[in-house]
Every structure is written in structure tokens, then in C-alpha cells.
Amino acid sequence: MSSALSKLTIPLLGYLVAFGPLSIDMYLPSLPTIANNLGTSDQLIQTTITVFLLGMAIGMLIFGPLSDMLGRKRLLLIGIGFYFFSSIGCAMASTGENLILFRFLQSLGGAAAAVLGRALVRDLYELKRAANILSHMHIISMMVMLISPILGAYIVSYFEWRWIFYFLALFSMVAFIGSALLLPDVKQNMIAKPSASHYCKNYIECLRAPLLIQYVLTNAFSFAGMFAFIATSAFVYIEHFQLSETYYAVLFSANIFAIIIATLLNSYLSKRYSVSAALSTAVAISFAATLIIWGMIGFNKTPLALFVVATMLYISVTGAIGANSLATLFAQLPEKAGTVSGLLVATQFAMGSFISYVASLLFDGTPASLLIMMACCGTLCSILYLSTRINKVI
């Protein structure tokens, strides 16, 4: 691979990881329009989001270990192709049920891009460089999360909602061509005819690895607190604090910028010192935010400024915790990077979906339920990470 092409590899890997946030956030502004156009209920159309998250989790658990047995590039191209045709199916859907089906299929293809993009980092780069690259890939995902709703709203305003899915199909076509031309075909210990026993063996071997479950759950609970915030923050800011939609959008975007800044700091720390030092710093910041959040639960009236600062501080380091946890596990299980990546990110999606659902059920119009969920998630994240440090000392 020439140096010119290799310079494009990292942006391409970030492009692949962006499949998830782009597919979800770009779609959100069009939900009421789609429900009206297809003549179905808002609840049914909202189900397409739940189904997509479920499909992403399932797809990651499937494509991760399969790529360890069959190789990354071939499965990546198959997954992206699957995403392309499913996106066309979404654009042509005539009923809400059809859209749900194609969104589920689309999520499976998107999962291949997301999980294999991360696994390829371990194949191509050594530990410190891998942690740095994973951090930069997370920044790309955050930038996509920032602009996706705006782009989706623009398309719905000037075109038909179906063009969102045509755009996603075009996005996947660019990813397919870029992956085919730029990504090396890394040779692994591939199995000619992988069986269910090989598949299960990969997961069993990973789960037996020292501290894997602790690192996976450290990341999962960190992200779960952020998902709880995403699920209820609009109601807290707009209804409880009586802020305008525009003011809320500004504060929400500020969280994204905080993540980017923290991720850049994490990239520096992982290169200058070590992945372990960077992860410890991120968890320490998360724990400090958690203590502030616990303190706010007892307030009769939650101060807006303190709420903004505490939640932003918590959310800012979620990407750093995820990138460093994954890089640490890659170092332990380099030959099973696909399985590890799939397990970590699938658990992240599954835990986040569950916690955000619980946060929505408990929401009572005040910040209390959100603060409790974030505080519990932050506490569990810190305890689980502390257990990894204690076990290493012992």
C-alpha cells in the first residue's frame, strides 16, 4: 500500500465507524413526516429506532467472531453491500412494517462496518497507535452525530424523506469503493469451514480472558449513563428548566464538543504515557462528575449551571473510556480482535438501550430520575475499573 493511500486509511476507518450514528441521528427529524406519509402511528415508526439498535447489537456479535475466522475485508464488503441494498429497500418502503424490516436488515450491514472498522485498527497498528487512532475515530463519530440531524432536517425540508435513505445508500457506496481500494487484505489464521463450535469457542476463549468482562462492563456502564441523558435530556431542559428548543440544541452540541476535546486529550495521554494512564484519567474524571451528580440528587431545586457542568463532564470522557478499554483488550487478545470488538460494542448498545428505556419509564418531569440513572452508571463504571486495577496489583 503506497504512502498516499495509507494516509487515507485512518479517515476511512473513521468513516466506517460513523455508519451507526449517521443511520440513527440523520433519521430522527423525519419521523413525524414518515408516519404521516405512510399513514401509520408515531409509535410504530419509533419502533424502527429500537429495531435498528437491536440489529446493530446482534450484527456486531455475529460479524466480530466471523471476521476472526474468515478475515475482515471480505465480510466488511459483504456487510456494506447488505447495507446499500437495505437502504434502497427503506427508501422504497410502502408501509411501516416494511420499513421496520428493512431498517433491521440495514442495521446488520451497518454493524459489520462499525465492528470491523474497529477490529482493523488492531490488525494494522500497535497498541499505543491503536488507542490513538480509536480516539480519533470516535471524534469522527461525534462530528457525524453533530451534523446528522441538521443534514436530515435539510433533506426533509427540501426533498422527500426517502432521500435520506438514498443518501445513506450513496454513503455506503463510497465506503464500499474506499474499502475495496484502500484497505489491505490482512491475513489471519482463517478457518476454511467455520462451524458453530468454532464460533462459540471464540466467545468462550474471550470471556475466559483475565478482566475482559470488567473492561467490557466499564465501557458499557459509562455509555449507558450517556444514553440515559440522550433519552431524557430534551424533556429536562425544555420542560423542567423552561429552555427553548434552540437553547437546548446549543447545550446538547456543547456536549459533543466536550467529547471531542476530551478525546484529543486522551489521544495525547495515551501516546505520551500509556493506555492505562489515559484510561485511569478518564475514569477519574467520570467519577468526579458522578460525585457531583450524587450531590445534586438531594437538591430541592437543581441548579441549571451545575446540571450542565456535571452532565457534560460525565459525557465528555465516555469516548476515551471506550477507546482505551478496547485498546487494552486488543493487546490481550490480538488474534480475536473482531470478537472482542463485537462483544464490547454490542454490550455497549444493549446496555445503553436498556438503561435509556428505564430512564424514560422513570422520568417524572424533573431531573431526579436522570441524575439517579447517571449516578448509578458512573458508580458502577468506576467500581468495575477499580476492580481491574486491584486484580492487577494482586
GROMACS .gro file of C-alpha atoms in nm:
model
  394
    1MET     CA    1   0.000   0.000   0.000
    2SER     CA    2   0.152   0.333  -0.104
    3SER     CA    3   0.209   0.615   0.144
    4ALA     CA    4  -0.056   0.826  -0.031
    5LEU     CA    5  -0.313   0.555   0.014
    6SER     CA    6  -0.206   0.474   0.370
    7LYS     CA    7  -0.275   0.835   0.471
    8LEU     CA    8  -0.638   0.776   0.379
    9THR     CA    9  -0.670   0.457   0.583
   10ILE     CA   10  -0.741   0.622   0.919
   11PRO     CA   11  -1.009   0.859   0.782
   12LEU     CA   12  -1.166   0.561   0.606
   13LEU     CA   13  -1.177   0.360   0.930
   14GLY     CA   14  -1.345   0.656   1.099
   15TYR     CA   15  -1.587   0.672   0.808
   16LEU     CA   16  -1.681   0.308   0.869
   17VAL     CA   17  -1.743   0.361   1.241
   18ALA     CA   18  -1.973   0.654   1.152
   19PHE     CA   19  -2.232   0.418   0.997
   20GLY     CA   20  -2.413   0.382   1.331
   21PRO     CA   21  -2.457   0.746   1.439
   22LEU     CA   22  -2.531   0.861   1.084
   23SER     CA   23  -2.800   0.596   1.034
   24ILE     CA   24  -2.972   0.688   1.363
   25ASP     CA   25  -2.933   1.064   1.404
   26MET     CA   26  -2.990   1.165   1.042
   27TYR     CA   27  -3.323   0.983   1.053
   28LEU     CA   28  -3.466   1.147   1.368
   29PRO     CA   29  -3.604   1.474   1.219
   30SER     CA   30  -3.804   1.280   0.960
   31LEU     CA   31  -4.002   1.053   1.199
   32PRO     CA   32  -4.328   1.257   1.209
   33THR     CA   33  -4.317   1.307   0.832
   34ILE     CA   34  -4.266   0.936   0.769
   35ALA     CA   35  -4.555   0.844   0.998
   36ASN     CA   36  -4.787   1.082   0.813
   37ASN     CA   37  -4.666   0.975   0.470
   38LEU     CA   38  -4.706   0.603   0.537
   39GLY     CA   39  -5.034   0.654   0.722
   40THR     CA   40  -4.915   0.479   1.037
   41SER     CA   41  -4.876   0.564   1.406
   42ASP     CA   42  -4.586   0.750   1.563
   43GLN     CA   43  -4.528   0.453   1.794
   44LEU     CA   44  -4.479   0.214   1.501
   45ILE     CA   45  -4.229   0.445   1.333
   46GLN     CA   46  -4.043   0.490   1.663
   47THR     CA   47  -4.008   0.112   1.669
   48THR     CA   48  -3.774   0.140   1.371
   49ILE     CA   49  -3.519   0.302   1.603
   50THR     CA   50  -3.542   0.024   1.863
   51VAL     CA   51  -3.515  -0.238   1.589
   52PHE     CA   52  -3.210  -0.067   1.442
   53LEU     CA   53  -3.031  -0.063   1.779
   54LEU     CA   54  -3.119  -0.428   1.834
   55GLY     CA   55  -2.991  -0.522   1.489
   56MET     CA   56  -2.666  -0.335   1.549
   57ALA     CA   57  -2.605  -0.531   1.870
   58ILE     CA   58  -2.688  -0.865   1.705
   59GLY     CA   59  -2.482  -0.786   1.395
   60MET     CA   60  -2.175  -0.699   1.598
   61LEU     CA   61  -2.194  -1.028   1.786
   62ILE     CA   62  -2.214  -1.211   1.452
   63PHE     CA   63  -1.961  -1.026   1.235
   64GLY     CA   64  -1.694  -0.990   1.505
   65PRO     CA   65  -1.607  -1.357   1.557
   66LEU     CA   66  -1.679  -1.446   1.193
   67SER     CA   67  -1.415  -1.196   1.084
   68ASP     CA   68  -1.162  -1.362   1.315
   69MET     CA   69  -1.228  -1.688   1.128
   70LEU     CA   70  -1.289  -1.567   0.771
   71GLY     CA   71  -1.094  -1.241   0.751
   72ARG     CA   72  -1.205  -0.878   0.782
   73LYS     CA   73  -1.214  -0.731   0.433
   74ARG     CA   74  -1.441  -0.985   0.266
   75LEU     CA   75  -1.702  -0.969   0.543
   76LEU     CA   76  -1.675  -0.590   0.554
   77LEU     CA   77  -1.756  -0.560   0.184
   78ILE     CA   78  -2.044  -0.807   0.220
   79GLY     CA   79  -2.184  -0.608   0.513
   80ILE     CA   80  -2.157  -0.274   0.333
   81GLY     CA   81  -2.326  -0.423   0.026
   82PHE     CA   82  -2.604  -0.553   0.250
   83TYR     CA   83  -2.642  -0.203   0.396
   84PHE     CA   84  -2.663  -0.050   0.047
   85PHE     CA   85  -2.948  -0.272  -0.074
   86SER     CA   86  -3.132  -0.244   0.259
   87SER     CA   87  -3.112   0.136   0.238
   88ILE     CA   88  -3.273   0.121  -0.106
   89GLY     CA   89  -3.540  -0.103   0.046
   90CYS     CA   90  -3.604   0.156   0.321
   91ALA     CA   91  -3.638   0.430   0.060
   92MET     CA   92  -3.895   0.225  -0.132
   93ALA     CA   93  -4.093   0.103   0.173
   94SER     CA   94  -4.469   0.144   0.133
   95THR     CA   95  -4.575   0.053   0.488
   96GLY     CA   96  -4.440   0.098   0.839
   97GLU     CA   97  -4.392  -0.278   0.870
   98ASN     CA   98  -4.180  -0.284   0.553
   99LEU     CA   99  -3.967  -0.002   0.687
  100ILE     CA  100  -3.912  -0.188   1.015
  101LEU     CA  101  -3.795  -0.496   0.824
  102PHE     CA  102  -3.551  -0.306   0.603
  103ARG     CA  103  -3.421  -0.099   0.895
  104PHE     CA  104  -3.337  -0.422   1.077
  105LEU     CA  105  -3.155  -0.557   0.772
  106GLN     CA  106  -2.981  -0.223   0.728
  107SER     CA  107  -2.858  -0.233   1.087
  108LEU     CA  108  -2.693  -0.572   1.032
  109GLY     CA  109  -2.488  -0.428   0.747
  110GLY     CA  110  -2.408  -0.117   0.948
  111ALA     CA  111  -2.288  -0.335   1.234
  112ALA     CA  112  -2.034  -0.501   1.004
  113ALA     CA  113  -1.884  -0.162   0.916
  114ALA     CA  114  -1.880  -0.043   1.277
  115VAL     CA  115  -1.727  -0.352   1.436
  116LEU     CA  116  -1.480  -0.441   1.159
  117GLY     CA  117  -1.362  -0.082   1.128
  118ARG     CA  118  -1.251  -0.107   1.491
  119ALA     CA  119  -1.106  -0.458   1.453
  120LEU     CA  120  -0.894  -0.347   1.156
  121VAL     CA  121  -0.723  -0.093   1.381
  122ARG     CA  122  -0.582  -0.379   1.588
  123ASP     CA  123  -0.471  -0.563   1.274
  124LEU     CA  124  -0.286  -0.264   1.129
  125TYR     CA  125  -0.139  -0.079   1.428
  126GLU     CA  126   0.044  -0.147   1.756
  127LEU     CA  127  -0.116  -0.079   2.097
  128LYS     CA  128  -0.030   0.287   2.161
  129ARG     CA  129  -0.102   0.381   1.800
  130ALA     CA  130  -0.426   0.180   1.810
  131ALA     CA  131  -0.556   0.368   2.115
  132ASN     CA  132  -0.470   0.698   1.946
  133ILE     CA  133  -0.649   0.600   1.625
  134LEU     CA  134  -0.957   0.470   1.808
  135SER     CA  135  -0.979   0.808   1.982
  136HIS     CA  136  -0.967   0.993   1.650
  137MET     CA  137  -1.227   0.757   1.506
  138HIS     CA  138  -1.453   0.846   1.798
  139ILE     CA  139  -1.409   1.215   1.716
  140ILE     CA  140  -1.528   1.144   1.362
  141SER     CA  141  -1.835   0.967   1.503
  142MET     CA  142  -1.908   1.264   1.729
  143MET     CA  143  -1.880   1.508   1.439
  144VAL     CA  144  -2.120   1.292   1.242
  145MET     CA  145  -2.358   1.289   1.541
  146LEU     CA  146  -2.337   1.669   1.547
  147ILE     CA  147  -2.425   1.730   1.181
  148SER     CA  148  -2.651   1.431   1.106
  149PRO     CA  149  -2.980   1.575   1.245
  150ILE     CA  150  -2.915   1.905   1.067
  151LEU     CA  151  -2.849   1.726   0.738
  152GLY     CA  152  -3.157   1.506   0.784
  153ALA     CA  153  -3.376   1.809   0.860
  154TYR     CA  154  -3.245   1.982   0.547
  155ILE     CA  155  -3.326   1.683   0.327
  156VAL     CA  156  -3.678   1.653   0.469
  157SER     CA  157  -3.736   2.028   0.423
  158TYR     CA  158  -3.630   2.043   0.060
  159PHE     CA  159  -3.682   1.687  -0.063
  160GLU     CA  160  -3.885   1.379   0.035
  161TRP     CA  161  -3.793   1.174   0.343
  162ARG     CA  162  -3.699   0.882   0.118
  163TRP     CA  163  -3.395   1.077   0.000
  164ILE     CA  164  -3.242   1.030   0.345
  165PHE     CA  165  -3.212   0.660   0.268
  166TYR     CA  166  -3.090   0.725  -0.085
  167PHE     CA  167  -2.820   0.941   0.075
  168LEU     CA  168  -2.732   0.657   0.314
  169ALA     CA  169  -2.711   0.422   0.015
  170LEU     CA  170  -2.469   0.665  -0.153
  171PHE     CA  171  -2.272   0.690   0.172
  172SER     CA  172  -2.236   0.311   0.180
  173MET     CA  173  -2.133   0.301  -0.187
  174VAL     CA  174  -1.845   0.539  -0.114
  175ALA     CA  175  -1.748   0.321   0.184
  176PHE     CA  176  -1.755   0.008  -0.034
  177ILE     CA  177  -1.531   0.160  -0.302
  178GLY     CA  178  -1.293   0.308  -0.045
  179SER     CA  179  -1.266  -0.019   0.148
  180ALA     CA  180  -1.210  -0.222  -0.168
  181LEU     CA  181  -0.931   0.009  -0.287
  182LEU     CA  182  -0.760   0.128   0.030
  183LEU     CA  183  -0.785  -0.141   0.296
  184PRO     CA  184  -0.525  -0.418   0.294
  185ASP     CA  185  -0.639  -0.779   0.297
  186VAL     CA  186  -0.486  -0.874   0.631
  187LYS     CA  187  -0.406  -1.243   0.650
  188GLN     CA  188  -0.529  -1.410   0.966
  189ASN     CA  189  -0.548  -1.766   1.093
  190MET     CA  190  -0.862  -1.825   0.891
  191ILE     CA  191  -1.071  -2.139   0.909
  192ALA     CA  192  -1.178  -2.294   0.579
  193LYS     CA  193  -1.518  -2.414   0.703
  194PRO     CA  194  -1.605  -2.239   1.029
  195SER     CA  195  -1.868  -2.416   1.234
  196ALA     CA  196  -2.094  -2.320   1.521
  197SER     CA  197  -1.844  -2.482   1.757
  198HIS     CA  198  -1.564  -2.257   1.628
  199TYR     CA  199  -1.795  -1.959   1.665
  200CYS     CA  200  -1.884  -2.042   2.025
  201LYS     CA  201  -1.524  -2.132   2.106
  202ASN     CA  202  -1.413  -1.781   2.009
  203TYR     CA  203  -1.655  -1.624   2.256
  204ILE     CA  204  -1.572  -1.871   2.533
  205GLU     CA  205  -1.199  -1.808   2.494
  206CYS     CA  206  -1.256  -1.432   2.504
  207LEU     CA  207  -1.479  -1.450   2.810
  208ARG     CA  208  -1.210  -1.652   2.990
  209ALA     CA  209  -0.952  -1.378   2.930
  210PRO     CA  210  -0.844  -1.202   3.251
  211LEU     CA  211  -1.052  -0.891   3.327
  212LEU     CA  212  -1.234  -0.891   2.991
  213ILE     CA  213  -1.579  -0.877   3.150
  214GLN     CA  214  -1.474  -0.591   3.379
  215TYR     CA  215  -1.340  -0.383   3.089
  216VAL     CA  216  -1.646  -0.454   2.873
  217LEU     CA  217  -1.884  -0.354   3.154
  218THR     CA  218  -1.674  -0.050   3.249
  219ASN     CA  219  -1.733   0.080   2.896
  220ALA     CA  220  -2.097  -0.034   2.889
  221PHE     CA  221  -2.198   0.149   3.208
  222SER     CA  222  -2.006   0.461   3.105
  223PHE     CA  223  -2.202   0.479   2.779
  224ALA     CA  224  -2.528   0.376   2.947
  225GLY     CA  225  -2.522   0.695   3.154
  226MET     CA  226  -2.484   0.896   2.834
  227PHE     CA  227  -2.771   0.708   2.666
  228ALA     CA  228  -2.992   0.788   2.967
  229PHE     CA  229  -2.906   1.155   2.916
  230ILE     CA  230  -2.986   1.138   2.544
  231ALA     CA  231  -3.323   0.973   2.614
  232THR     CA  232  -3.450   1.232   2.865
  233SER     CA  233  -3.239   1.549   2.836
  234ALA     CA  234  -3.476   1.724   2.594
  235PHE     CA  235  -3.762   1.694   2.844
  236VAL     CA  236  -3.542   1.805   3.134
  237TYR     CA  237  -3.407   2.113   2.958
  238ILE     CA  238  -3.723   2.222   2.772
  239GLU     CA  239  -3.999   2.127   3.018
  240HIS     CA  240  -3.827   2.145   3.358
  241PHE     CA  241  -3.575   2.424   3.302
  242GLN     CA  242  -3.807   2.601   3.053
  243LEU     CA  243  -3.539   2.646   2.787
  244SER     CA  244  -3.614   2.697   2.419
  245GLU     CA  245  -3.550   2.423   2.162
  246THR     CA  246  -3.267   2.633   2.019
  247TYR     CA  247  -3.102   2.676   2.359
  248TYR     CA  248  -3.134   2.302   2.419
  249ALA     CA  249  -2.971   2.229   2.082
  250VAL     CA  250  -2.679   2.456   2.176
  251LEU     CA  251  -2.630   2.283   2.511
  252PHE     CA  252  -2.657   1.939   2.351
  253SER     CA  253  -2.398   2.035   2.089
  254ALA     CA  254  -2.171   2.158   2.368
  255ASN     CA  255  -2.159   1.800   2.498
  256ILE     CA  256  -2.033   1.682   2.160
  257PHE     CA  257  -1.755   1.942   2.162
  258ALA     CA  258  -1.666   1.837   2.517
  259ILE     CA  259  -1.630   1.478   2.397
  260ILE     CA  260  -1.404   1.590   2.113
  261ILE     CA  261  -1.179   1.791   2.348
  262ALA     CA  262  -1.158   1.504   2.598
  263THR     CA  263  -1.082   1.258   2.319
  264LEU     CA  264  -0.798   1.476   2.189
  265LEU     CA  265  -0.659   1.493   2.544
  266ASN     CA  266  -0.690   1.116   2.571
  267SER     CA  267  -0.501   1.075   2.244
  268TYR     CA  268  -0.215   1.284   2.384
  269LEU     CA  269  -0.205   1.095   2.715
  270SER     CA  270  -0.208   0.752   2.550
  271LYS     CA  271   0.086   0.849   2.327
  272ARG     CA  272   0.283   1.046   2.587
  273TYR     CA  273   0.236   0.800   2.874
  274SER     CA  274   0.034   0.480   2.832
  275VAL     CA  275  -0.312   0.350   2.751
  276SER     CA  276  -0.352   0.251   3.116
  277ALA     CA  277  -0.271   0.604   3.236
  278ALA     CA  278  -0.513   0.755   2.986
  279LEU     CA  279  -0.791   0.518   3.094
  280SER     CA  280  -0.730   0.586   3.463
  281THR     CA  281  -0.751   0.961   3.398
  282ALA     CA  282  -1.078   0.925   3.206
  283VAL     CA  283  -1.239   0.711   3.477
  284ALA     CA  284  -1.120   0.954   3.747
  285ILE     CA  285  -1.292   1.242   3.564
  286SER     CA  286  -1.605   1.031   3.525
  287PHE     CA  287  -1.601   0.951   3.897
  288ALA     CA  288  -1.561   1.319   3.988
  289ALA     CA  289  -1.865   1.402   3.775
  290THR     CA  290  -2.053   1.114   3.935
  291LEU     CA  291  -1.988   1.252   4.284
  292ILE     CA  292  -2.128   1.591   4.178
  293ILE     CA  293  -2.433   1.420   4.029
  294TRP     CA  294  -2.493   1.224   4.350
  295GLY     CA  295  -2.477   1.552   4.540
  296MET     CA  296  -2.735   1.716   4.313
  297ILE     CA  297  -2.992   1.442   4.377
  298GLY     CA  298  -3.058   1.584   4.724
  299PHE     CA  299  -3.129   1.937   4.599
  300ASN     CA  300  -3.489   2.061   4.614
  301LYS     CA  301  -3.417   2.269   4.305
  302THR     CA  302  -3.140   2.156   4.072
  303PRO     CA  303  -2.918   2.449   3.962
  304LEU     CA  304  -2.908   2.465   3.582
  305ALA     CA  305  -2.541   2.562   3.561
  306LEU     CA  306  -2.432   2.278   3.790
  307PHE     CA  307  -2.650   2.030   3.599
  308VAL     CA  308  -2.493   2.136   3.268
  309VAL     CA  309  -2.136   2.116   3.400
  310ALA     CA  310  -2.176   1.781   3.579
  311THR     CA  311  -2.350   1.601   3.294
  312MET     CA  312  -2.110   1.748   3.037
  313LEU     CA  313  -1.811   1.637   3.244
  314TYR     CA  314  -1.953   1.285   3.269
  315ILE     CA  315  -2.035   1.261   2.898
  316SER     CA  316  -1.704   1.410   2.782
  317VAL     CA  317  -1.495   1.105   2.880
  318THR     CA  318  -1.724   0.827   2.753
  319GLY     CA  319  -1.534   0.803   2.425
  320ALA     CA  320  -1.197   0.795   2.600
  321ILE     CA  321  -1.310   0.516   2.833
  322GLY     CA  322  -1.439   0.315   2.537
  323ALA     CA  323  -1.130   0.362   2.318
  324ASN     CA  324  -0.885   0.274   2.596
  325SER     CA  325  -1.086  -0.025   2.716
  326LEU     CA  326  -1.094  -0.163   2.363
  327ALA     CA  327  -0.724  -0.099   2.304
  328THR     CA  328  -0.641  -0.277   2.632
  329LEU     CA  329  -0.842  -0.582   2.530
  330PHE     CA  330  -0.687  -0.580   2.182
  331ALA     CA  331  -0.346  -0.611   2.348
  332GLN     CA  332  -0.466  -0.916   2.546
  333LEU     CA  333  -0.639  -1.089   2.253
  334PRO     CA  334  -0.482  -0.965   1.928
  335GLU     CA  335  -0.585  -1.275   1.733
  336LYS     CA  336  -0.952  -1.225   1.829
  337ALA     CA  337  -0.987  -0.853   1.768
  338GLY     CA  338  -1.313  -0.898   1.578
  339THR     CA  339  -1.478  -1.098   1.855
  340VAL     CA  340  -1.354  -0.855   2.122
  341SER     CA  341  -1.470  -0.550   1.927
  342GLY     CA  342  -1.810  -0.706   1.861
  343LEU     CA  343  -1.855  -0.808   2.224
  344LEU     CA  344  -1.759  -0.467   2.364
  345VAL     CA  345  -1.965  -0.253   2.126
  346ALA     CA  346  -2.266  -0.488   2.125
  347THR     CA  347  -2.272  -0.480   2.506
  348GLN     CA  348  -2.246  -0.102   2.489
  349PHE     CA  349  -2.551  -0.080   2.259
  350ALA     CA  350  -2.751  -0.336   2.458
  351MET     CA  351  -2.680  -0.175   2.797
  352GLY     CA  352  -2.741   0.172   2.659
  353SER     CA  353  -3.074   0.069   2.510
  354PHE     CA  354  -3.186  -0.090   2.837
  355ILE     CA  355  -3.079   0.200   3.061
  356SER     CA  356  -3.228   0.464   2.831
  357TYR     CA  357  -3.557   0.270   2.828
  358VAL     CA  358  -3.559   0.252   3.209
  359ALA     CA  359  -3.473   0.623   3.233
  360SER     CA  360  -3.768   0.705   3.007
  361LEU     CA  361  -4.003   0.493   3.221
  362LEU     CA  362  -3.888   0.657   3.545
  363PHE     CA  363  -3.893   1.013   3.413
  364ASP     CA  364  -4.127   1.228   3.625
  365GLY     CA  365  -4.074   1.570   3.471
  366THR     CA  366  -3.776   1.656   3.695
  367PRO     CA  367  -3.402   1.585   3.658
  368ALA     CA  368  -3.413   1.341   3.954
  369SER     CA  369  -3.457   1.014   3.763
  370LEU     CA  370  -3.191   1.109   3.507
  371LEU     CA  371  -2.945   1.207   3.779
  372ILE     CA  372  -3.006   0.879   3.965
  373MET     CA  373  -2.951   0.671   3.650
  374MET     CA  374  -2.632   0.860   3.557
  375ALA     CA  375  -2.501   0.841   3.914
  376CYS     CA  376  -2.562   0.465   3.935
  377CYS     CA  377  -2.399   0.404   3.595
  378GLY     CA  378  -2.100   0.622   3.683
  379THR     CA  379  -2.054   0.447   4.016
  380LEU     CA  380  -2.066   0.100   3.858
  381CYS     CA  381  -1.823   0.212   3.586
  382SER     CA  382  -1.574   0.333   3.849
  383ILE     CA  383  -1.610   0.023   4.069
  384LEU     CA  384  -1.559  -0.213   3.775
  385TYR     CA  385  -1.249  -0.027   3.659
  386LEU     CA  386  -1.112  -0.019   4.014
  387SER     CA  387  -1.154  -0.397   4.025
  388THR     CA  388  -0.924  -0.430   3.722
  389ARG     CA  389  -0.654  -0.228   3.897
  390ILE     CA  390  -0.685  -0.427   4.221
  391ASN     CA  391  -0.663  -0.758   4.034
  392LYS     CA  392  -0.350  -0.640   3.850
  393VAL     CA  393  -0.184  -0.544   4.178
  394ILE     CA  394  -0.276  -0.879   4.335
   0.00000   0.00000   0.00000
